[in-house]
Amino acid sequence: MFKEIFSDHYLILYVLTIGASIVNYKKYFESKLRYLPIMLTYILLTELLGLIIKIDPNLNPFITGLYSDYNYIIYYAYSLIFFSYFYYIFWHYTSSKKIKNIIAYGGIAYLIIAFINAYFKSIITERQLFSYTYASLLLIFISINFILENRRNPLLFKRLLFWISLGLIIYELVYFPINIIYSYITRENVALYYQIAPFHKAASFTMYSCFIIGFIVMKPKLK
């Protein structure tokens, strides 16, 4: 099992991203992004747990028996934390009252949709497709808005949040349709999973590469 875990190159990329966030922490520790290393570590631990469950379902700490090889529940919790965190970050850094309201009400709507989705679709055995798609589209919108709102700033490319926005936009634009396709994959068309999985991995690689670039090129006090 350990060999399979350490052979996962994307876990290594997560570790490198966390390392970059810690090495450059002094540049942004006084900003609202100061908890970003914790968020990145949580993402790594979630992915690690998901991989462990996939390799050995008996190690699933939440579910035993028939559905022990399902890891949807950990990604349900992950989505709630991930999207809520970035909604808050973009809410703080937008200067538009209108956009602040969109983020605030949109974020509340997401939480409501997530719980409704979980009521009708089991968080143990099914993807939370509707709530994730909604959350993803909202995050794409507010990430694009941040870039457009600051497009005349000559130091935009030196801001960490620009690179985070860019990474999130690329990842979510690629992944949310892939997530929809994943939900319709069965034993009969499982080959489709292996056809689109490389695009998912490429999107992850691009997003975390953007994060790393942001940590490296950012200027202190330009969050």
mmCIF file of C-alpha atoms in Angstrom:
data_model
loop_
_atom_site.group_PDB
_atom_site.id
_atom_site.type_symbol
_atom_site.label_atom_id
_atom_site.label_comp_id
_atom_site.label_asym_id
_atom_site.label_seq_id
_atom_site.Cartn_x
_atom_site.Cartn_y
_atom_site.Cartn_z
ATOM 1 C CA MET A 1 0.000 0.000 0.000
ATOM 2 C CA PHE A 2 2.781 2.451 0.880
ATOM 3 C CA LYS A 3 4.394 1.850 -2.496
ATOM 4 C CA GLU A 4 1.142 2.792 -4.249
ATOM 5 C CA ILE A 5 0.734 5.914 -2.123
ATOM 6 C CA PHE A 6 4.249 7.195 -2.685
ATOM 7 C CA SER A 7 4.024 6.446 -6.413
ATOM 8 C CA ASP A 8 1.129 8.896 -6.729
ATOM 9 C CA HIS A 9 2.892 11.907 -8.263
ATOM 10 C CA TYR A 10 -0.013 14.229 -7.542
ATOM 11 C CA LEU A 11 0.349 13.732 -3.805
ATOM 12 C CA ILE A 12 3.948 14.871 -4.258
ATOM 13 C CA LEU A 13 2.653 17.987 -6.032
ATOM 14 C CA TYR A 14 0.362 18.689 -3.063
ATOM 15 C CA VAL A 15 3.327 18.395 -0.711
ATOM 16 C CA LEU A 16 5.381 20.776 -2.877
ATOM 17 C CA THR A 17 2.516 23.283 -2.832
ATOM 18 C CA ILE A 18 2.282 23.111 0.954
ATOM 19 C CA GLY A 19 6.056 23.519 1.147
ATOM 20 C CA ALA A 20 5.916 26.622 -1.064
ATOM 21 C CA SER A 21 3.120 28.060 1.084
ATOM 22 C CA ILE A 22 5.184 27.578 4.254
ATOM 23 C CA VAL A 23 8.494 28.828 2.840
ATOM 24 C CA ASN A 24 6.815 32.032 1.643
ATOM 25 C CA TYR A 25 4.473 32.339 4.622
ATOM 26 C CA LYS A 26 6.032 35.579 5.878
ATOM 27 C CA LYS A 27 4.821 37.302 2.710
ATOM 28 C CA TYR A 28 1.151 36.857 3.575
ATOM 29 C CA PHE A 29 0.835 35.807 7.220
ATOM 30 C CA GLU A 30 -0.872 39.085 8.118
ATOM 31 C CA SER A 31 -3.516 38.672 5.414
ATOM 32 C CA LYS A 32 -6.769 36.719 5.232
ATOM 33 C CA LEU A 33 -4.806 34.071 3.344
ATOM 34 C CA ARG A 34 -2.809 33.163 6.445
ATOM 35 C CA TYR A 35 -4.800 29.944 6.902
ATOM 36 C CA LEU A 36 -4.092 28.783 3.350
ATOM 37 C CA PRO A 37 -1.361 26.283 4.404
ATOM 38 C CA ILE A 38 -3.901 24.653 6.727
ATOM 39 C CA MET A 39 -6.410 24.457 3.884
ATOM 40 C CA LEU A 40 -3.818 22.930 1.575
ATOM 41 C CA THR A 41 -2.833 20.398 4.234
ATOM 42 C CA TYR A 42 -6.487 19.456 4.692
ATOM 43 C CA ILE A 43 -6.772 18.888 0.934
ATOM 44 C CA LEU A 44 -3.688 16.649 1.018
ATOM 45 C CA LEU A 45 -5.043 14.613 3.940
ATOM 46 C CA THR A 46 -8.401 14.230 2.192
ATOM 47 C CA GLU A 47 -6.763 13.002 -1.004
ATOM 48 C CA LEU A 48 -4.515 10.685 1.000
ATOM 49 C CA LEU A 49 -7.477 9.196 2.874
ATOM 50 C CA GLY A 50 -9.405 8.796 -0.371
ATOM 51 C CA LEU A 51 -6.458 6.942 -1.902
ATOM 52 C CA ILE A 52 -6.064 4.701 1.155
ATOM 53 C CA ILE A 53 -9.760 3.768 1.036
ATOM 54 C CA LYS A 54 -9.444 3.001 -2.671
ATOM 55 C CA ILE A 55 -6.436 0.752 -2.054
ATOM 56 C CA ASP A 56 -7.778 -0.977 1.072
ATOM 57 C CA PRO A 57 -11.502 -0.440 1.847
ATOM 58 C CA ASN A 58 -11.054 -2.152 5.214
ATOM 59 C CA LEU A 59 -9.243 0.982 6.394
ATOM 60 C CA ASN A 60 -12.289 3.181 5.782
ATOM 61 C CA PRO A 61 -12.848 4.897 9.173
ATOM 62 C CA PHE A 62 -16.432 5.927 8.383
ATOM 63 C CA ILE A 63 -18.084 3.013 6.575
ATOM 64 C CA THR A 64 -17.790 -0.747 6.959
ATOM 65 C CA GLY A 65 -19.256 -3.621 5.014
ATOM 66 C CA LEU A 66 -20.767 -3.377 1.544
ATOM 67 C CA TYR A 67 -19.921 0.281 0.928
ATOM 68 C CA SER A 68 -16.535 0.413 2.621
ATOM 69 C CA ASP A 69 -14.816 1.121 -0.712
ATOM 70 C CA TYR A 70 -16.879 4.294 -1.212
ATOM 71 C CA ASN A 71 -15.199 7.575 -0.273
ATOM 72 C CA TYR A 72 -17.928 10.022 -1.278
ATOM 73 C CA ILE A 73 -18.595 11.075 2.307
ATOM 74 C CA ILE A 74 -15.102 12.508 2.828
ATOM 75 C CA TYR A 75 -15.356 14.509 -0.393
ATOM 76 C CA TYR A 76 -18.768 15.808 0.655
ATOM 77 C CA ALA A 77 -17.218 17.277 3.808
ATOM 78 C CA TYR A 78 -14.232 18.450 1.776
ATOM 79 C CA SER A 79 -16.443 20.339 -0.682
ATOM 80 C CA LEU A 80 -18.278 22.152 2.116
ATOM 81 C CA ILE A 81 -15.010 23.341 3.650
ATOM 82 C CA PHE A 82 -13.181 24.029 0.368
ATOM 83 C CA PHE A 83 -15.863 26.156 -1.254
ATOM 84 C CA SER A 84 -16.826 27.980 1.949
ATOM 85 C CA TYR A 85 -13.190 28.936 2.521
ATOM 86 C CA PHE A 86 -12.664 30.406 -0.929
ATOM 87 C CA TYR A 87 -16.041 32.146 -0.926
ATOM 88 C CA TYR A 88 -14.946 33.922 2.236
ATOM 89 C CA ILE A 89 -11.559 34.851 0.758
ATOM 90 C CA PHE A 90 -13.068 36.381 -2.371
ATOM 91 C CA TRP A 91 -15.813 38.073 -0.348
ATOM 92 C CA HIS A 92 -13.124 39.794 1.687
ATOM 93 C CA TYR A 93 -11.022 40.895 -1.287
ATOM 94 C CA THR A 94 -13.745 42.287 -3.529
ATOM 95 C CA SER A 95 -14.478 45.995 -3.284
ATOM 96 C CA SER A 96 -17.899 45.681 -4.913
ATOM 97 C CA LYS A 97 -20.847 45.624 -2.536
ATOM 98 C CA LYS A 98 -22.914 43.928 -5.233
ATOM 99 C CA ILE A 99 -20.387 41.116 -5.604
ATOM 100 C CA LYS A 100 -20.115 40.785 -1.821
ATOM 101 C CA ASN A 101 -23.874 40.218 -1.706
ATOM 102 C CA ILE A 102 -23.704 37.708 -4.549
ATOM 103 C CA ILE A 103 -20.982 35.768 -2.734
ATOM 104 C CA ALA A 104 -22.761 35.931 0.629
ATOM 105 C CA TYR A 105 -26.190 34.892 -0.628
ATOM 106 C CA GLY A 106 -24.677 32.503 -3.150
ATOM 107 C CA GLY A 107 -22.641 30.852 -0.406
ATOM 108 C CA ILE A 108 -25.690 30.461 1.826
ATOM 109 C CA ALA A 109 -27.613 29.031 -1.123
ATOM 110 C CA TYR A 110 -24.796 26.537 -1.684
ATOM 111 C CA LEU A 111 -25.000 25.256 1.891
ATOM 112 C CA ILE A 112 -28.775 24.871 1.578
ATOM 113 C CA ILE A 113 -28.434 23.094 -1.775
ATOM 114 C CA ALA A 114 -25.705 20.838 -0.365
ATOM 115 C CA PHE A 115 -27.921 19.666 2.490
ATOM 116 C CA ILE A 116 -30.948 19.230 0.214
ATOM 117 C CA ASN A 117 -28.825 17.287 -2.265
ATOM 118 C CA ALA A 118 -27.573 15.084 0.580
ATOM 119 C CA TYR A 119 -31.168 14.441 1.667
ATOM 120 C CA PHE A 120 -32.173 13.088 -1.736
ATOM 121 C CA LYS A 121 -28.832 11.556 -2.750
ATOM 122 C CA SER A 122 -26.863 9.526 -0.216
ATOM 123 C CA ILE A 123 -23.529 11.080 0.701
ATOM 124 C CA ILE A 124 -22.270 7.539 1.280
ATOM 125 C CA THR A 125 -22.985 5.972 -2.103
ATOM 126 C CA GLU A 126 -23.567 8.826 -4.575
ATOM 127 C CA ARG A 127 -21.812 11.903 -5.899
ATOM 128 C CA GLN A 128 -23.383 15.172 -4.798
ATOM 129 C CA LEU A 129 -23.595 16.281 -8.395
ATOM 130 C CA PHE A 130 -26.037 19.176 -8.213
ATOM 131 C CA SER A 131 -24.488 20.923 -5.216
ATOM 132 C CA TYR A 132 -20.938 20.530 -6.549
ATOM 133 C CA THR A 133 -21.860 21.887 -9.971
ATOM 134 C CA TYR A 134 -23.555 24.908 -8.411
ATOM 135 C CA ALA A 135 -20.614 25.563 -6.070
ATOM 136 C CA SER A 136 -18.112 25.164 -8.886
ATOM 137 C CA LEU A 137 -19.889 27.626 -11.193
ATOM 138 C CA LEU A 138 -20.173 30.173 -8.376
ATOM 139 C CA LEU A 139 -16.456 29.853 -7.619
ATOM 140 C CA ILE A 140 -15.578 30.280 -11.300
ATOM 141 C CA PHE A 141 -17.699 33.430 -11.446
ATOM 142 C CA ILE A 142 -16.195 35.098 -8.389
ATOM 143 C CA SER A 143 -12.640 34.087 -9.373
ATOM 144 C CA ILE A 144 -13.098 35.669 -12.800
ATOM 145 C CA ASN A 145 -14.630 38.719 -11.139
ATOM 146 C CA PHE A 146 -11.545 39.153 -8.944
ATOM 147 C CA ILE A 147 -9.262 39.171 -11.986
ATOM 148 C CA LEU A 148 -11.495 41.568 -13.925
ATOM 149 C CA GLU A 149 -11.896 43.854 -10.931
ATOM 150 C CA ASN A 150 -8.110 44.141 -10.602
ATOM 151 C CA ARG A 151 -7.170 43.962 -14.285
ATOM 152 C CA ARG A 152 -5.805 47.530 -14.344
ATOM 153 C CA ASN A 153 -3.503 46.878 -11.407
ATOM 154 C CA PRO A 154 0.058 46.792 -12.850
ATOM 155 C CA LEU A 155 1.097 44.444 -10.048
ATOM 156 C CA LEU A 156 -1.761 41.987 -10.584
ATOM 157 C CA PHE A 157 0.601 39.193 -11.655
ATOM 158 C CA LYS A 158 2.522 39.657 -8.395
ATOM 159 C CA ARG A 159 -0.560 38.982 -6.292
ATOM 160 C CA LEU A 160 -0.975 35.538 -4.808
ATOM 161 C CA LEU A 161 -4.736 35.673 -5.179
ATOM 162 C CA PHE A 162 -4.418 36.227 -8.937
ATOM 163 C CA TRP A 163 -2.612 32.913 -9.313
ATOM 164 C CA ILE A 164 -5.026 31.193 -6.954
ATOM 165 C CA SER A 165 -7.928 32.577 -9.002
ATOM 166 C CA LEU A 166 -6.350 31.444 -12.253
ATOM 167 C CA GLY A 167 -5.709 27.958 -10.894
ATOM 168 C CA LEU A 168 -9.243 27.624 -9.541
ATOM 169 C CA ILE A 169 -10.796 28.823 -12.804
ATOM 170 C CA ILE A 170 -8.827 26.342 -14.898
ATOM 171 C CA TYR A 171 -9.457 23.440 -12.528
ATOM 172 C CA GLU A 172 -13.171 24.007 -12.046
ATOM 173 C CA LEU A 173 -13.830 24.662 -15.747
ATOM 174 C CA VAL A 174 -12.263 21.294 -16.540
ATOM 175 C CA TYR A 175 -13.457 19.287 -13.544
ATOM 176 C CA PHE A 176 -17.117 20.183 -13.161
ATOM 177 C CA PRO A 177 -18.100 18.641 -16.539
ATOM 178 C CA ILE A 178 -15.809 15.688 -15.815
ATOM 179 C CA ASN A 179 -17.574 15.224 -12.480
ATOM 180 C CA ILE A 180 -20.890 15.058 -14.323
ATOM 181 C CA ILE A 181 -19.504 12.383 -16.649
ATOM 182 C CA TYR A 182 -18.066 10.454 -13.688
ATOM 183 C CA SER A 183 -21.537 10.216 -12.163
ATOM 184 C CA TYR A 184 -22.820 8.295 -15.191
ATOM 185 C CA ILE A 185 -19.976 5.798 -15.395
ATOM 186 C CA THR A 186 -21.023 2.198 -14.733
ATOM 187 C CA ARG A 187 -19.345 -1.181 -15.043
ATOM 188 C CA GLU A 188 -20.469 -1.291 -18.667
ATOM 189 C CA ASN A 189 -18.704 1.943 -19.671
ATOM 190 C CA VAL A 190 -15.878 2.034 -17.129
ATOM 191 C CA ALA A 191 -13.381 2.522 -19.960
ATOM 192 C CA LEU A 192 -14.688 6.082 -20.176
ATOM 193 C CA TYR A 193 -13.207 6.779 -16.739
ATOM 194 C CA TYR A 194 -9.706 5.970 -17.955
ATOM 195 C CA GLN A 195 -10.223 8.151 -21.019
ATOM 196 C CA ILE A 196 -11.125 11.305 -19.092
ATOM 197 C CA ALA A 197 -9.066 10.771 -15.914
ATOM 198 C CA PRO A 198 -5.919 12.259 -17.538
ATOM 199 C CA PHE A 199 -7.800 15.531 -18.082
ATOM 200 C CA HIS A 200 -8.734 15.577 -14.397
ATOM 201 C CA LYS A 201 -5.114 15.011 -13.412
ATOM 202 C CA ALA A 202 -3.903 17.666 -15.844
ATOM 203 C CA ALA A 203 -6.349 20.169 -14.337
ATOM 204 C CA SER A 204 -5.083 19.367 -10.830
ATOM 205 C CA PHE A 205 -1.474 19.724 -11.961
ATOM 206 C CA THR A 206 -2.229 23.094 -13.563
ATOM 207 C CA MET A 207 -4.068 24.429 -10.524
ATOM 208 C CA TYR A 208 -1.354 23.540 -8.029
ATOM 209 C CA SER A 209 1.338 24.762 -10.394
ATOM 210 C CA CYS A 210 -0.455 28.120 -10.445
ATOM 211 C CA PHE A 211 -0.524 28.107 -6.644
ATOM 212 C CA ILE A 212 3.207 27.410 -6.478
ATOM 213 C CA ILE A 213 3.965 30.179 -8.990
ATOM 214 C CA GLY A 214 1.857 32.548 -6.911
ATOM 215 C CA PHE A 215 3.765 31.760 -3.720
ATOM 216 C CA ILE A 216 7.074 32.309 -5.497
ATOM 217 C CA VAL A 217 6.357 35.538 -7.408
ATOM 218 C CA MET A 218 4.058 37.293 -4.931
ATOM 219 C CA LYS A 219 5.173 40.502 -3.319
ATOM 220 C CA PRO A 220 4.614 41.087 0.410
ATOM 221 C CA LYS A 221 1.451 43.098 1.145
ATOM 222 C CA LEU A 222 0.064 42.290 -2.329
ATOM 223 C CA LYS A 223 -2.393 39.546 -1.412
#
